[in-house]
XYZ file of N, CA, C and O in Angstrom:
764
model
N -13.612 78.814 91.019
C -12.470 79.926 90.160
C -12.905 80.873 89.706
O -12.071 81.858 89.255
N -13.930 80.383 88.683
C -14.637 82.137 88.397
C -15.079 83.121 89.358
O -14.338 84.000 88.817
N -15.404 83.148 90.391
C -15.507 83.727 91.409
C -14.446 84.657 91.469
O -14.204 85.938 91.623
N -13.360 83.654 91.532
C -11.563 84.368 92.157
C -11.550 85.239 91.025
O -10.618 86.118 91.493
N -11.521 84.514 89.947
C -10.891 85.183 88.683
C -11.689 86.427 88.733
O -11.145 87.403 88.249
N -12.776 86.414 88.520
C -13.609 87.825 88.577
C -13.420 88.917 89.426
O -12.999 90.002 89.154
N -13.403 88.548 90.653
C -12.909 89.310 91.615
C -11.385 90.116 91.450
O -11.541 91.129 91.698
N -10.880 89.278 91.331
C -9.181 90.042 91.171
C -9.463 90.686 89.948
O -8.739 91.677 89.666
N -9.791 90.384 88.492
C -10.125 90.843 87.307
C -10.714 92.284 87.905
O -9.985 93.281 87.017
N -11.613 92.554 88.034
C -12.431 93.476 88.535
C -11.750 94.666 89.420
O -11.392 95.883 89.095
N -11.279 93.917 90.253
C -10.101 94.907 91.360
C -9.032 95.800 90.254
O -8.855 96.660 90.275
N -8.171 94.716 89.630
C -7.171 95.025 88.829
C -7.567 96.364 88.206
O -7.430 97.255 87.447
N -8.672 95.865 87.167
C -9.354 96.452 85.971
C -9.761 97.867 86.457
O -9.339 99.096 86.389
N -10.441 98.377 87.760
C -10.979 99.190 88.564
C -9.222 100.163 88.866
O -9.494 101.217 88.829
N -8.397 99.482 89.380
C -7.296 100.258 89.902
C -6.453 100.745 88.818
O -6.399 101.983 88.640
N -6.871 99.872 87.484
C -5.882 100.485 86.259
C -6.705 101.740 85.768
O -6.136 103.012 85.758
N -7.874 101.574 85.758
C -8.816 102.508 84.724
C -8.777 103.794 85.580
O -8.622 105.102 85.708
N -8.865 103.449 87.112
C -9.069 104.724 87.914
C -7.740 105.660 87.921
O -7.396 106.713 88.204
N -6.650 105.192 88.049
C -5.154 105.617 87.786
C -5.243 106.232 86.276
O -4.978 107.736 86.032
N -5.786 105.712 85.241
C -5.623 106.525 83.820
C -6.519 107.454 83.989
O -6.046 108.771 83.356
N -7.888 107.510 84.376
C -8.519 108.842 84.613
C -8.660 109.611 85.373
O -8.471 110.903 85.080
N -7.888 109.341 86.622
C -7.562 110.306 87.471
C -5.959 110.901 86.961
O -5.617 112.164 87.895
N -5.184 110.241 86.386
C -3.731 110.691 85.944
C -2.914 110.606 86.909
O -2.163 111.609 87.317
N -3.444 110.329 88.391
C -2.816 109.789 89.119
C -1.490 108.798 89.175
O -1.693 108.167 88.519
N -0.707 108.933 89.783
C 0.461 107.899 89.569
C 1.266 107.296 90.426
O 1.161 107.996 91.541
N 1.676 106.004 90.423
C 2.502 105.412 91.457
C 3.682 106.101 91.873
O 4.651 105.672 92.841
N 4.267 107.052 90.438
C 5.861 107.310 90.822
C 6.050 108.008 92.346
O 7.243 107.618 92.791
N 5.649 109.005 92.631
C 5.506 109.428 93.836
C 5.997 108.655 95.088
O 7.250 108.302 95.908
N 5.011 107.554 95.120
C 5.408 106.458 96.209
C 6.665 105.404 96.039
O 7.382 105.623 96.925
N 6.774 105.261 94.409
C 7.938 104.477 94.067
C 9.374 105.135 94.696
O 10.251 104.548 94.890
N 9.358 106.649 94.355
C 10.533 107.411 94.282
C 10.264 107.466 96.189
O 11.614 107.586 96.546
N 9.531 107.613 96.876
C 9.919 107.660 98.076
C 10.117 106.174 98.940
O 10.918 106.027 99.770
N 10.161 105.276 97.890
C 10.323 103.890 98.529
C 11.981 103.558 97.941
O 12.551 102.716 98.004
N 12.470 104.756 97.482
C 13.704 104.595 96.768
C 14.160 103.669 95.937
O 15.551 103.332 95.308
N 13.330 103.406 94.888
C 13.362 102.650 93.516
C 14.088 103.794 92.334
O 13.592 105.083 92.647
N 14.675 103.245 92.367
C 15.674 103.973 91.237
C 15.025 104.652 89.987
O 14.124 104.446 89.734
N 14.964 105.994 90.090
C 13.955 107.236 89.260
C 13.799 106.297 87.867
O 12.415 106.453 87.646
N 14.716 105.671 87.013
C 14.144 105.469 85.642
C 13.864 104.108 86.186
O 12.386 104.280 85.179
N 13.833 103.311 86.567
C 12.842 102.352 86.878
C 11.566 102.650 87.392
O 10.683 102.010 87.149
N 11.464 103.464 88.618
C 10.423 103.961 88.876
C 9.385 104.809 88.246
O 8.108 104.346 87.804
N 10.011 105.579 86.995
C 9.603 106.126 85.915
C 8.897 105.132 85.110
O 7.197 105.222 84.496
N 9.290 104.096 84.616
C 8.695 102.884 83.737
C 7.861 102.166 84.516
O 6.597 101.993 83.742
N 7.844 101.963 85.510
C 7.350 101.028 86.441
C 5.778 102.009 86.463
O 4.474 101.296 86.459
N 5.638 103.297 86.752
C 4.784 104.170 86.839
C 3.983 104.165 85.134
O 2.314 104.166 85.521
N 4.563 104.284 84.770
C 3.949 104.376 83.104
C 3.404 103.145 82.469
O 2.179 102.859 82.366
N 3.803 101.926 83.305
C 3.872 100.426 82.882
C 2.522 100.091 83.713
O 1.494 99.161 83.182
N 2.251 100.185 85.052
C 1.462 99.654 86.000
C 0.276 99.695 85.607
O -0.916 98.821 85.666
N -0.786 100.965 85.394
C -2.097 101.047 84.941
C -2.307 100.146 83.707
O -3.463 99.175 83.824
N -1.799 100.356 82.552
C -1.979 99.674 81.457
C -1.980 97.769 81.522
O -2.658 97.310 81.341
N -0.982 97.733 82.706
C -0.658 96.354 83.338
C -2.100 95.952 83.979
O -2.360 94.372 83.388
N -2.194 96.545 84.923
C -3.353 96.124 85.532
C -4.500 96.016 84.459
O -5.607 95.132 84.918
N -5.031 97.037 83.816
C -5.979 96.922 82.886
C -6.031 95.741 82.050
O -7.084 94.863 81.781
N -4.926 95.291 81.116
C -4.769 94.269 80.475
C -5.247 93.020 81.427
O -5.747 92.289 80.855
N -4.567 92.728 82.386
C -4.653 91.672 83.397
C -5.877 91.282 83.711
O -6.301 90.039 83.766
N -6.795 92.535 84.105
C -7.631 92.575 84.416
C -9.103 92.449 83.378
O -9.765 91.132 83.657
N -8.833 92.474 82.509
C -9.829 92.156 81.131
C -9.219 90.858 80.711
O -10.597 89.855 80.613
N -8.159 89.991 80.790
C -7.723 88.868 80.438
C -8.482 87.952 81.289
O -8.963 86.858 81.137
N -8.365 88.209 82.664
C -8.918 87.669 84.150
C -10.543 87.480 83.557
O -11.275 86.091 83.242
N -10.871 88.546 83.405
C -12.408 88.479 83.176
C -12.648 88.000 82.125
O -14.133 87.263 81.776
N -12.238 87.582 80.877
C -12.430 86.672 79.583
C -12.289 85.438 79.793
O -12.827 84.902 79.338
N -11.375 84.911 80.617
C -11.369 83.876 81.435
C -10.448 82.981 80.138
O -10.973 82.010 79.924
N -9.470 83.685 80.205
C -8.612 82.899 78.752
C -7.405 81.865 79.486
O -6.488 82.118 79.154
N -7.855 81.613 80.239
C -6.858 80.516 80.670
C -6.136 80.477 82.276
O -6.327 81.523 82.755
N -4.920 79.556 82.117
C -4.007 80.170 83.408
C -2.829 81.445 83.140
O -2.796 81.589 84.415
N -2.593 81.621 82.107
C -1.600 82.656 82.431
C -1.777 83.832 82.942
O -1.348 84.641 83.603
N -3.254 84.773 82.502
C -3.571 85.739 83.066
C -3.808 85.445 84.830
O -3.372 86.608 85.486
N -4.081 84.343 85.376
C -4.178 84.385 86.547
C -2.635 84.304 86.941
O -2.430 84.506 88.391
N -1.564 83.585 86.479
C -0.367 83.809 86.999
C 0.423 84.975 86.856
O 0.961 85.421 87.587
N -0.081 85.892 86.045
C 0.742 87.309 85.688
C -0.366 88.305 87.042
O 0.728 88.964 87.518
N -1.546 87.401 87.111
C -2.277 88.528 88.278
C -1.527 88.234 89.516
O -1.414 89.164 90.600
N -1.495 86.816 89.622
C -0.806 86.469 90.808
C 0.617 87.209 91.001
O 0.790 87.676 92.255
N 1.606 87.504 89.826
C 3.008 87.626 90.270
C 2.563 89.372 90.334
O 3.730 89.952 91.227
N 1.833 89.909 89.826
C 1.669 91.438 89.851
C 1.063 91.716 90.987
O 1.738 92.620 91.792
N 0.250 91.136 91.583
C -0.503 91.340 93.023
C 0.618 91.096 94.008
O 0.950 91.857 95.149
N 1.388 90.265 93.826
C 2.650 89.383 94.947
C 3.558 90.861 95.266
O 4.174 91.341 95.961
N 3.748 90.941 93.979
C 5.048 92.238 93.650
C 4.314 93.509 94.623
O 5.187 94.252 95.181
N 3.319 93.839 94.377
C 2.551 95.189 94.958
C 2.299 94.770 96.165
O 3.183 95.787 97.064
N 2.266 93.472 96.495
C 2.201 93.607 98.242
C 3.692 93.686 98.962
O 3.734 94.354 100.059
N 4.629 92.567 98.231
C 5.639 93.181 98.928
C 6.334 94.426 99.053
O 6.673 94.857 100.000
N 5.937 95.374 97.707
C 6.209 96.686 97.933
C 5.483 97.617 98.877
O 6.340 98.498 99.944
N 4.240 97.390 99.260
C 3.509 98.079 100.333
C 4.006 97.206 101.734
O 4.393 98.420 102.438
N 4.303 96.158 101.830
C 5.156 95.393 103.127
C 6.690 96.616 103.275
O 7.002 97.064 104.446
N 7.233 96.549 102.237
C 8.908 97.029 102.403
C 8.469 98.870 102.920
O 9.209 99.304 103.713
N 7.378 99.605 102.235
C 7.352 100.715 102.508
C 6.892 100.778 103.755
O 6.707 102.140 104.480
N 5.558 100.334 104.538
C 5.514 100.308 105.912
C 6.574 99.885 106.677
O 6.906 100.820 107.296
N 7.087 99.032 106.147
C 8.742 98.325 107.103
C 9.834 99.444 107.298
O 10.259 100.134 108.227
N 9.631 100.432 106.026
C 10.523 101.540 105.681
C 10.115 102.910 106.414
O 10.523 104.123 106.181
N 8.945 103.187 106.724
C 8.426 104.369 107.217
C 8.019 105.469 105.992
O 7.666 106.539 106.194
N 7.648 104.699 104.641
C 7.159 105.564 103.961
C 5.793 106.213 103.993
O 5.087 105.093 104.306
N 5.505 107.147 103.913
C 4.187 107.583 104.111
C 3.528 108.502 102.759
O 2.111 108.825 102.704
N 4.209 108.143 101.723
C 3.574 108.844 100.532
C 2.759 107.640 99.985
O 2.680 106.379 100.181
N 1.309 108.284 99.489
C 0.219 107.433 99.105
C 0.695 106.513 98.033
O 1.414 106.970 97.522
N -0.079 105.380 97.510
C 0.080 104.475 96.621
C -0.511 104.672 95.578
O -0.001 104.686 94.534
N -1.656 105.393 95.665
C -2.025 105.747 94.773
C -3.081 104.536 93.895
O -3.108 104.680 92.865
N -3.189 103.122 94.641
C -3.533 102.536 94.005
C -4.645 102.321 93.237
O -4.992 101.746 92.258
N -5.500 103.120 93.761
C -6.891 103.378 93.252
C -7.090 104.780 92.427
O -8.378 105.043 92.499
N -5.727 105.082 92.109
C -6.263 106.740 91.821
C -6.990 107.789 92.496
O -6.694 107.673 93.840
N -7.991 108.492 91.902
C -8.310 109.426 92.831
C -9.306 108.826 93.897
O -10.271 109.462 94.421
N -9.935 107.362 93.775
C -10.345 106.845 94.447
C -9.960 106.476 95.738
O -10.752 106.008 96.871
N -8.650 106.411 95.342
C -7.990 105.933 96.861
C -7.415 107.653 97.578
O -6.077 107.986 97.389
N -8.193 107.960 98.671
C -7.396 108.835 99.297
C -7.175 108.786 100.618
O -6.641 109.694 101.235
N -6.931 107.342 101.185
C -6.518 107.058 101.952
C -5.167 107.587 102.499
O -4.113 107.422 101.408
N -4.524 107.628 103.702
C -3.327 107.790 103.769
C -2.605 106.597 104.186
O -3.081 105.357 104.207
N -1.290 106.447 103.342
C -0.624 105.252 103.311
C -0.348 104.600 105.123
O -0.070 105.705 106.151
N -0.746 103.743 105.263
C -0.847 102.910 106.716
C -0.577 101.306 106.428
O -1.165 100.973 105.491
N -1.407 100.464 107.819
C -1.191 99.240 108.005
C -2.774 99.015 107.212
O -3.061 97.790 106.695
N -3.884 99.822 106.630
C -4.937 98.881 106.020
C -4.508 99.324 104.507
O -4.841 97.972 103.957
N -3.764 99.865 103.901
C -3.127 99.819 102.514
C -1.862 98.761 102.686
O -2.492 97.548 101.450
N -1.479 98.283 103.238
C -1.061 97.191 103.233
C -1.832 95.869 103.501
O -1.636 94.866 102.638
N -2.316 95.746 104.226
C -3.947 94.722 104.558
C -4.333 94.439 103.150
O -4.858 93.602 102.431
N -4.646 95.811 102.507
C -5.507 95.794 101.281
C -4.873 94.946 100.501
O -5.181 94.216 99.824
N -3.220 95.627 99.945
C -2.711 94.735 99.483
C -2.242 93.546 99.469
O -2.561 92.214 98.348
N -1.898 92.757 100.120
C -1.622 91.373 100.855
C -3.044 90.910 100.761
O -3.073 89.469 100.220
N -3.909 91.425 101.043
C -5.437 90.376 100.799
C -5.504 90.313 99.239
O -6.098 89.113 98.788
N -5.467 91.095 98.671
C -5.690 91.057 97.111
C -4.608 89.970 96.565
O -4.941 89.086 95.436
N -3.330 90.131 96.928
C -2.460 89.136 96.654
C -2.748 87.676 96.952
O -2.567 86.699 96.244
N -3.186 87.469 98.139
C -3.751 86.213 98.799
C -4.887 85.737 97.767
O -5.274 84.529 97.216
N -5.779 86.720 97.267
C -6.761 86.126 96.240
C -6.355 85.995 94.785
O -6.688 84.834 94.316
N -5.356 86.637 94.480
C -4.669 86.098 93.255
C -4.246 84.947 93.200
O -4.405 84.382 92.070
N -3.424 84.888 94.447
C -2.519 83.669 94.202
C -3.708 82.479 94.566
O -3.434 81.137 93.731
N -4.702 82.542 95.361
C -5.651 81.276 95.308
C -6.609 81.057 93.760
O -6.474 80.097 93.573
N -6.462 82.570 93.220
C -7.463 82.281 91.606
C -6.480 81.603 91.029
O -6.670 80.212 90.236
N -5.355 81.542 91.059
C -3.981 81.060 90.219
C -3.957 79.507 90.762
O -3.903 78.727 89.661
N -3.845 79.084 91.967
C -4.107 77.550 92.711
C -5.323 77.198 91.698
O -5.202 76.060 91.299
N -6.421 77.709 91.979
C -7.436 77.143 91.601
C -7.658 76.784 90.257
O -7.786 76.030 89.372
N -6.960 77.858 89.230
C -6.790 77.637 87.749
C -5.663 76.109 87.381
O -6.330 75.469 86.874
N -4.933 76.643 88.030
C -3.859 75.553 87.959
C -4.462 74.002 88.389
O -4.503 72.900 87.678
N -5.038 73.706 89.470
C -6.112 72.498 89.851
C -7.143 72.218 89.054
O -7.395 70.886 88.708
N -7.522 73.116 88.456
C -8.651 72.824 87.331
C -8.094 72.198 86.277
O -8.731 71.386 85.332
N -6.970 72.606 85.341
C -6.269 72.074 84.550
C -7.111 73.126 83.047
O -7.753 73.968 82.897
N -6.516 72.579 81.920
C -6.890 73.450 80.616
C -7.992 73.524 80.233
O -8.623 74.522 79.859
N -8.584 72.382 80.492
C -9.923 72.072 79.886
C -11.197 73.211 80.347
O -11.931 73.504 80.054
N -10.657 73.314 81.859
C -12.068 74.136 82.852
C -11.581 75.189 82.752
O -12.221 75.908 83.540
N -10.426 75.826 82.371
C -9.747 77.428 83.220
C -10.181 78.345 81.820
O -10.207 79.313 81.861
N -10.949 77.931 81.018
C -11.563 78.674 80.027
C -13.198 78.699 80.275
O -13.508 78.025 80.503
N -13.873 80.163 80.089
C -14.971 79.847 80.309
C -16.221 79.223 79.858
O -16.255 79.885 78.347
N -16.892 78.684 80.364
C -18.063 78.336 79.451
C -19.289 78.770 79.982
O -19.771 78.511 81.163
N -20.443 79.620 79.055
C -21.303 80.480 80.025
C -22.322 79.670 80.107
O -23.059 79.273 79.244
N -22.840 79.472 81.206
C -23.990 78.608 81.500
C -24.537 79.420 83.079
O -23.699 80.512 83.570
N -25.138 79.253 83.528
C -25.910 79.700 84.410
C -24.877 80.062 86.000
O -24.796 80.879 86.849
N -24.326 78.575 86.139
C -23.172 78.415 87.439
C -22.274 79.785 86.967
O -21.838 80.355 88.106
N -21.753 79.684 86.038
C -20.497 80.464 85.333
C -21.154 82.215 85.944
O -20.485 83.295 86.294
N -22.525 82.621 85.302
C -23.089 83.943 85.347
C -23.164 84.020 86.812
O -22.709 85.227 87.238
N -23.769 83.320 87.777
C -23.882 83.501 89.210
C -22.153 83.893 89.554
O -22.374 84.418 90.570
N -21.222 82.720 89.009
C -19.900 83.109 89.867
C -19.402 84.319 89.591
O -18.706 85.122 90.286
N -19.609 84.814 88.245
C -19.268 86.336 87.893
C -20.005 87.509 88.597
O -19.195 88.179 89.066
N -20.880 87.320 88.635
C -22.013 88.280 89.616
C -21.114 88.431 90.943
O -21.148 89.721 91.460
N -21.383 87.319 91.701
C -20.548 87.165 92.971
C -19.237 87.687 93.008
O -18.927 88.682 93.641
N -18.696 87.344 92.460
C -17.241 87.721 92.165
C -17.167 89.186 91.927
O -16.232 90.342 92.123
N -18.043 89.655 90.841
C -17.775 91.269 90.922
C -18.234 91.812 91.981
O -17.691 92.962 92.586
N -19.362 91.271 92.536
C -20.082 91.898 94.119
C -18.653 91.983 94.793
O -18.404 92.835 95.797
N -18.026 90.693 94.936
C -17.021 90.542 96.082
C -15.795 91.717 95.552
O -15.010 92.684 96.733
N -15.693 92.041 94.464
C -14.761 93.255 94.269
C -15.116 94.558 94.449
O -13.865 95.260 95.246
N -16.589 94.718 94.538
C -16.881 96.019 94.863
C -16.874 96.220 96.503
O -16.642 97.226 97.128
N -17.205 94.986 97.171
C -17.251 95.328 98.378
C -15.783 95.517 98.997
O -15.531 95.947 99.819
N -14.992 94.412 98.265
C -13.293 94.905 98.787
C -12.974 96.188 98.621
O -12.292 96.839 99.300
N -12.924 96.670 97.119
C -12.746 98.308 97.221
C -13.449 99.206 98.060
O -12.897 99.871 98.724
N -14.578 99.151 98.137
C -15.378 99.829 99.007
C -15.049 100.044 100.336
O -14.858 100.428 101.331
N -15.243 98.728 100.781
C -14.863 98.417 102.504
C -13.443 98.759 102.932
O -13.159 99.291 103.667
N -12.549 98.424 101.882
C -11.247 99.028 102.422
C -11.292 100.294 102.561
O -10.420 101.039 103.323
N -11.515 100.968 101.458
C -11.644 102.408 101.448
C -12.292 102.947 102.637
O -11.847 103.990 103.265
N -13.575 102.461 102.890
C -14.465 103.251 104.107
C -13.097 102.806 105.521
O -13.215 103.530 106.364
N -12.744 101.436 105.481
C -11.633 101.289 106.370
C -10.948 101.946 106.771
O -10.556 102.994 107.620
N -10.543 102.231 105.647
C -9.034 103.363 105.283
C -9.608 104.638 106.190
O -9.104 105.266 107.208
N -11.178 105.344 105.983
C -11.407 106.652 106.278
C -11.314 106.282 107.781
O -11.033 107.296 108.469
N -12.317 105.040 108.494
C -12.360 105.274 109.672
C -11.028 105.423 110.854
O -10.945 105.771 111.570
N -9.510 104.856 110.029
C -8.299 104.506 110.416
C -8.040 106.056 110.648
O -7.400 106.316 111.682
N -7.958 106.626 109.231
C -7.478 108.036 109.271
C -8.177 109.021 110.092
O -7.616 109.806 110.842
N -9.817 108.654 110.293
C -10.558 109.793 111.332
C -10.148 109.342 112.477
O -10.139 110.683 113.529
N -9.798 108.304 112.615
C -9.691 107.739 114.369
C -8.198 108.374 114.840
O -7.952 108.865 115.827
N -7.274 108.044 114.042
C -5.929 108.735 114.007
C -6.137 110.523 114.368
O -5.572 111.169 115.266
N -6.768 111.220 113.447
C -7.018 112.511 113.516
C -7.651 112.848 115.092
O -7.233 113.674 115.780
N -8.627 112.136 115.480
C -9.061 112.382 116.620
C -8.478 111.886 117.671
O -8.360 112.963 118.344
N -7.586 111.028 117.793
C -6.633 110.521 118.765
C -5.409 112.392 118.986
O -5.529 112.421 119.997
N -5.197 112.510 117.850
C -4.326 113.598 117.665
C -4.803 114.686 118.342
O -3.928 115.547 119.493
N -6.077 115.373 118.497
C -6.632 116.415 118.709
C -6.807 116.042 120.181
O -6.828 116.839 120.799
N -7.231 115.038 120.577
C -7.447 114.738 122.016
C -5.994 114.867 122.807
O -6.157 115.546 123.897
N -4.768 114.493 122.055
C -4.038 114.843 122.874
C -3.437 116.224 122.828
O -3.188 116.442 123.538
N -4.104 117.103 121.535
C -3.576 118.553 121.621
C -4.362 119.037 122.616
O -3.718 119.849 123.650
N -5.621 118.712 123.123
C -6.314 119.021 124.165
C -5.842 118.970 125.230
O -5.435 119.641 126.269
N -5.731 117.613 125.692
C -5.068 117.470 127.114
C -3.575 117.954 127.217
O -3.505 118.167 128.409
N -2.904 118.421 126.448
C -1.653 119.271 126.512
C -1.945 120.455 127.097
O -1.125 120.832 127.690
N -2.956 120.741 126.570
C -3.523 122.473 126.772
C -3.746 122.677 128.093
O -3.416 123.428 128.498
N -4.470 121.271 128.421
C -5.030 121.524 129.726
C -4.164 121.248 130.785
O -4.257 122.065 131.691
N -3.091 120.543 130.549
C -2.001 120.394 131.415
C -1.313 121.941 131.430
O -0.544 122.181 132.551
N -0.859 122.536 130.579
C -0.394 123.619 130.664
C -1.117 125.162 130.731
O -0.642 125.790 130.586
N -2.679 124.990 131.319
C -2.949 125.523 132.014
C -4.083 126.647 130.560
O -4.871 127.602 130.965
N -4.221 125.702 129.403
C -4.719 125.886 128.535
C -6.617 125.882 128.600
O -6.695 125.832 129.709
N -6.972 125.473 127.236
C -8.462 125.110 126.988
C -8.662 123.887 128.184
O -8.041 123.088 128.176
N -9.632 124.301 128.733
C -10.086 122.807 129.212
C -11.448 122.243 128.604
O -12.267 123.001 127.907
N -11.392 120.856 128.444
C -12.920 119.783 127.794
C -13.667 119.952 128.588
O -13.607 119.463 129.957
């Protein structure tokens, strides 16, 4: 339970802080998704502070409410990403502010769905544990779970960023190959 709460908490905290520090907003993404302008502006202003607060509350181990809030927030993000992918939105979601340089695509959608699954799992574990066990009692096992959870969050963030870069690179490489093949067919350059 502590592992899952820590992993989701760190990811949400990093996402919120990176948006605040970089001043990048989810507004262009929401507008591209045709969310009404007023709702999109409100959501864009609220999302980073909400992520930070939710992350801090999860990391503090303050019972089940933060886990439920994180599950709802992450599930909403995943649904928006799935809808954006379905409707062909190409605007970056800026989920991780300036850390998130990847083009919007299936990797970003998978990243969002994976976070939602982790947050739902964390909420389920907290529910199963009950109120007596949902607050952190610091002992060696808790410290180890927090350490592993934080490491898992780092692997999640960096791993998906790297994967997105690889997919983006391969897409560019594929386009260049097609351009060169088209030139070769028309009597242009030969490879």
